[in-house]
Short mmCIF file of C-alpha atoms in Angstrom, two decimals:
data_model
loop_
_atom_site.label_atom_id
_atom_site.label_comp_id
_atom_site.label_asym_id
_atom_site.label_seq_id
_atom_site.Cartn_x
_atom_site.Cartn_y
_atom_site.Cartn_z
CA UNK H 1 0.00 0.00 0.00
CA UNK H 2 1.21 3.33 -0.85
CA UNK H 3 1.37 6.12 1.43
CA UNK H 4 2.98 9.08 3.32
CA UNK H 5 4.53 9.83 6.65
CA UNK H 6 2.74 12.54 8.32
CA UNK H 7 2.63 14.21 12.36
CA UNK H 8 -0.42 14.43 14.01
CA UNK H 9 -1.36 18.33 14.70
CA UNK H 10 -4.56 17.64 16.68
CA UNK H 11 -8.53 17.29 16.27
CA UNK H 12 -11.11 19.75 15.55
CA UNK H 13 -14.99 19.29 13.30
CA UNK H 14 -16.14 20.70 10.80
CA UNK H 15 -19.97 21.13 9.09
CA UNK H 16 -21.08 18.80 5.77
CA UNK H 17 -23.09 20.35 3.32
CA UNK H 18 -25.81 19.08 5.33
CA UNK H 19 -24.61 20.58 8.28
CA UNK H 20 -23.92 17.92 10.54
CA UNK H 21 -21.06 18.39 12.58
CA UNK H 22 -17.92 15.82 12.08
CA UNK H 23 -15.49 15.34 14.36
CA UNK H 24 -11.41 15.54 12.49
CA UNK H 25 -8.02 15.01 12.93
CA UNK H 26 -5.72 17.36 10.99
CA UNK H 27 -2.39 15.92 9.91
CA UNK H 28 0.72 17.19 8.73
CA UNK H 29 1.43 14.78 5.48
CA UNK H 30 4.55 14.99 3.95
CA UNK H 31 5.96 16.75 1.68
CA UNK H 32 8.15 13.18 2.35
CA UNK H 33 11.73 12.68 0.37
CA UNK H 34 12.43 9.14 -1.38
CA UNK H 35 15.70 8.55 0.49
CA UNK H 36 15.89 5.15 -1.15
CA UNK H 37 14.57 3.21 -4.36
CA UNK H 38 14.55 -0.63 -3.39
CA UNK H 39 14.97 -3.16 -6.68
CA UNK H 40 13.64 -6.48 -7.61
CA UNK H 41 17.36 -7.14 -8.85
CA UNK H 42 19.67 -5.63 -5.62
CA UNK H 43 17.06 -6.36 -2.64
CA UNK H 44 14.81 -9.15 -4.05
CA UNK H 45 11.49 -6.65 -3.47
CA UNK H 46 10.38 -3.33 -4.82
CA UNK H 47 9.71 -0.70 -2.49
CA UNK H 48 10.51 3.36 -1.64
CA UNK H 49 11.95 4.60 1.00
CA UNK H 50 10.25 7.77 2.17
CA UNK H 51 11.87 10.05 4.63
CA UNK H 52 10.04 12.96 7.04
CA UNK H 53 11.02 16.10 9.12
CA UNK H 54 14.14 17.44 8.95
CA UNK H 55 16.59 16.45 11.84
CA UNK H 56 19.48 18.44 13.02
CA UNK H 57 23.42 17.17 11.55
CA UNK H 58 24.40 17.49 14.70
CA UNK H 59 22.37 14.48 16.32
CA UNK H 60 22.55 12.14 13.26
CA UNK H 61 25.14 9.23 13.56
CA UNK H 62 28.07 9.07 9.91
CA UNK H 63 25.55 6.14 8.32
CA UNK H 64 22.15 9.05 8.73
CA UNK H 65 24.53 11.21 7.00
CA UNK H 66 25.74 9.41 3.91
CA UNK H 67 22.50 8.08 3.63
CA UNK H 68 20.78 11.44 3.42
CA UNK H 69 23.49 12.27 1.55
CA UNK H 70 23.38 10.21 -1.13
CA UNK H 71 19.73 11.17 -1.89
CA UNK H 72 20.98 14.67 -2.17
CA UNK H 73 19.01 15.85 1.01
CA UNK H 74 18.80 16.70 4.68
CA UNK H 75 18.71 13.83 7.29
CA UNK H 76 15.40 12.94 8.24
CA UNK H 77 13.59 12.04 11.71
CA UNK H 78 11.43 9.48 10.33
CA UNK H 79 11.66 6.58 7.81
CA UNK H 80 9.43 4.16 6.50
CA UNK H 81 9.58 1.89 3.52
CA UNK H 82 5.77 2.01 1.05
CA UNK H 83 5.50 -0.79 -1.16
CA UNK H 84 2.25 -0.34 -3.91
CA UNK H 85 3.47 3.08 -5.79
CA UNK H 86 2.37 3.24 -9.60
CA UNK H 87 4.50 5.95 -10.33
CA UNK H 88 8.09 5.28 -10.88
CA UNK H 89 10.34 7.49 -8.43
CA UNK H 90 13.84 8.67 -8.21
CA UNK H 91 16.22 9.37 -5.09
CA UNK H 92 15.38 13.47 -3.94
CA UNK H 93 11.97 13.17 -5.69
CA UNK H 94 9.45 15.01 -2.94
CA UNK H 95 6.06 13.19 -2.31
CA UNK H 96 3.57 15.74 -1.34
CA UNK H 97 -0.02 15.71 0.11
CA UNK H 98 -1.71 15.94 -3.34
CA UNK H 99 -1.02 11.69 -3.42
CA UNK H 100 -4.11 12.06 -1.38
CA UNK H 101 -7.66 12.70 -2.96
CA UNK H 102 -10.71 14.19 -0.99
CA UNK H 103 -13.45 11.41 -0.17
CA UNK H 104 -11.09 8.61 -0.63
CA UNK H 105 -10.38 5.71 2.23
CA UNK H 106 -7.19 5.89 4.36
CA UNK H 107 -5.51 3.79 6.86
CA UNK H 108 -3.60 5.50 9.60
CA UNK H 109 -0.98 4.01 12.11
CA UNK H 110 0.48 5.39 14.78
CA UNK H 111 1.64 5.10 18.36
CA UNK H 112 -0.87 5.17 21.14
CA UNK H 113 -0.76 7.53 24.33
CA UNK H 114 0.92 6.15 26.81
CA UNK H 115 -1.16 5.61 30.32
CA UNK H 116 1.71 3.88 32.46
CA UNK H 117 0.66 0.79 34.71
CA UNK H 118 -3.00 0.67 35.41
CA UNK H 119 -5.65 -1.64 36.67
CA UNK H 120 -7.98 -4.31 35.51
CA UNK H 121 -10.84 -2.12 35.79
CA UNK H 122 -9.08 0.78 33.44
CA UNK H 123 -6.69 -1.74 31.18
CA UNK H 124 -9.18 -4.56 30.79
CA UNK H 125 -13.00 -3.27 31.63
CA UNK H 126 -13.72 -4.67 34.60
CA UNK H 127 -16.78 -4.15 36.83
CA UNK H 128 -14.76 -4.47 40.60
CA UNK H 129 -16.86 -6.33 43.10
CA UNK H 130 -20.18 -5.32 41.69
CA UNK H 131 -21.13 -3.52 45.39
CA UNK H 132 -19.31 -1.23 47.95
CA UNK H 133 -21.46 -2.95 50.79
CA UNK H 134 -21.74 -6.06 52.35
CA UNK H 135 -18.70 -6.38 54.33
CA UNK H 136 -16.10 -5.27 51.45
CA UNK H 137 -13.93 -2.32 52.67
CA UNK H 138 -11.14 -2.39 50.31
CA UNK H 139 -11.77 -4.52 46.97
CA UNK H 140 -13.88 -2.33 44.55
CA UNK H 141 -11.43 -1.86 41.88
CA UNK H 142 -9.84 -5.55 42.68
CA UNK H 143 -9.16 -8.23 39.89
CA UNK H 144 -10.91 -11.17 41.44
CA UNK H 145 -9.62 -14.81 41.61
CA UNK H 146 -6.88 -15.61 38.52
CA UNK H 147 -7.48 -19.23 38.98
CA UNK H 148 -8.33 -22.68 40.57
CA UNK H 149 -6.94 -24.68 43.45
CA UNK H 150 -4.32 -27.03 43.39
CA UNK H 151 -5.57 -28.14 39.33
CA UNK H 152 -4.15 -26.36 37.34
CA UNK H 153 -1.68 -25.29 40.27
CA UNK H 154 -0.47 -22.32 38.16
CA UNK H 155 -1.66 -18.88 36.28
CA UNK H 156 -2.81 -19.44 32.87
CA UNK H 157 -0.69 -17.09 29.86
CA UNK H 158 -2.82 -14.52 28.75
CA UNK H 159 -4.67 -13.61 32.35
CA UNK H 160 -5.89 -10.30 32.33
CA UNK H 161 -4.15 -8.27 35.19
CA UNK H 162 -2.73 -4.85 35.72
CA UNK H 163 0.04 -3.74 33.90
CA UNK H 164 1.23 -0.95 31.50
CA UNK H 165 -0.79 0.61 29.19
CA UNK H 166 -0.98 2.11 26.15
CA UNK H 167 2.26 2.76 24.01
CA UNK H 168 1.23 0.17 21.37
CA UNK H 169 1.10 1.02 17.67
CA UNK H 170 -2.30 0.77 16.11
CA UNK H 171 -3.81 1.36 13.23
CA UNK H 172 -6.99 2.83 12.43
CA UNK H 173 -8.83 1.52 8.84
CA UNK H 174 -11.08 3.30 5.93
CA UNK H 175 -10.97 7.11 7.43
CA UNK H 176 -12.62 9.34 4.82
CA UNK H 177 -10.55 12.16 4.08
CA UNK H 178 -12.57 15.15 3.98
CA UNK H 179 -9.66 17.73 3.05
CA UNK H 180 -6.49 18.08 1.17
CA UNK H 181 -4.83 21.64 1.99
CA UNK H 182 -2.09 21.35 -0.51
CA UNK H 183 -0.63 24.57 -0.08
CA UNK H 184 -0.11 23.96 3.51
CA UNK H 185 0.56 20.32 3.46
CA UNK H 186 -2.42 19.07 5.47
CA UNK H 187 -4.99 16.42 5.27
CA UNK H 188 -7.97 16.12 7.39
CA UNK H 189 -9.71 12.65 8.05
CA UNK H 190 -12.48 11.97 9.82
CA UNK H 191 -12.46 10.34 13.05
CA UNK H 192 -9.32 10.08 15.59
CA UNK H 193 -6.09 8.47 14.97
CA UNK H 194 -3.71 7.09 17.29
CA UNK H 195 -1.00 9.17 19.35
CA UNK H 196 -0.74 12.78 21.09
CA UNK H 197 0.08 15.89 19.03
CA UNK H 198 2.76 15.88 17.27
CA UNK H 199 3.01 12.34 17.13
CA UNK H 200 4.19 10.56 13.94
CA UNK H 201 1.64 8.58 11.81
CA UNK H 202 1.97 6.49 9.02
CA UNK H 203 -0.83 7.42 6.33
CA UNK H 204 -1.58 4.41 3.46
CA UNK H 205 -4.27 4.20 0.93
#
């Protein structure tokens, strides 16, 4: 699937012609540089290389540098390999957001917030006890019993407990985008994505 590397500015809505109100996530896409062209012949699989956001020399290792170098451009924060292209690119050729059309389908990936180590009740859905009553002082919020007695004599893999949260990459399928700003390099989509602001997603149609 072809695509672009964008950064997550934030959400907002806006009104249909109908004038219902959607809820939107505006996204910095691209413009992205091909940083590298992979072959059938040299890698045994065809694919581009896009790169995103400019990063400082000065924090890149030697390899970042003759890399970026070698595609004739700066080193970049982010990059992904898109397989699924039609067009036929060079190294240095820019991918901008017009690779997008308005009203098409688009799957976005990204990152998810991270919440740190929570509880069964937050993590998994839990109900707690059920009741704050009845003799129960302290177990609202508890997981319950994570087994049997001496058969099996052990936790089973896969038990839903406490433990960290969030941080996972997901992806989000068929959002509609509504808007291509070209001019600006932005593309709105409806619905949320995955990450906080200014978080990197990975945009493929």
């Amino acid at each position: 699937m072809s695509g672009l590397i964008g950064k997550k500015i934030g959400m907002t809505s806006i009104f249909d012609e109908n004038g219902k109100n959607i809820p939107c996530t505006v996204i910095e896409a691209g413009p992205c540089i091909v940083t590298q062209v992979r072959t059938e012949d040299v890698d045994g699989y065809s694919a581009v290389q896009l790169g995103f956001d400019d990063a400082t020399e000065k924090s890149a290792t030697k390899a970042d540098l003759g890399h970026a170098k070698k595609a004739g451009t700066s080193v970049k924060r982010k990059v992904v390999e898109f397989k699924g292209f039609d067009e036929e690119y060079k190294l240095g050729d820019a991918i901008t957001v017009e690779h997008f059309t308005e009203g098409e389908f688009v799957d976005v990936a990204g990152t998810s917030k991270g919440k740190g180590f929570q509880g069964v009740v937050k993590r998994h859905g839990f109900g707690g006890v059920g009741q704050a009553t009845h003799g129960q002082h302290n177990r609202l919020r508890a997981p319950g019993s994570i087994g049997a007695a001496s058969y099996p004599a052990r936790v089973f893999k896969g038990m839903k407990m406490a433990g960290r949260m969030g941080g996972d990459t997901v992806k989000v399928q068929n959002l509609r985008v509504l808007k291509v700003v070209a001019e600006k390099n932005l593309l709105v989509v409806k619905g949320c994505v995955p990450g906080h602001k200014n978080a990197y997603v990975i945009i493929r149609k």
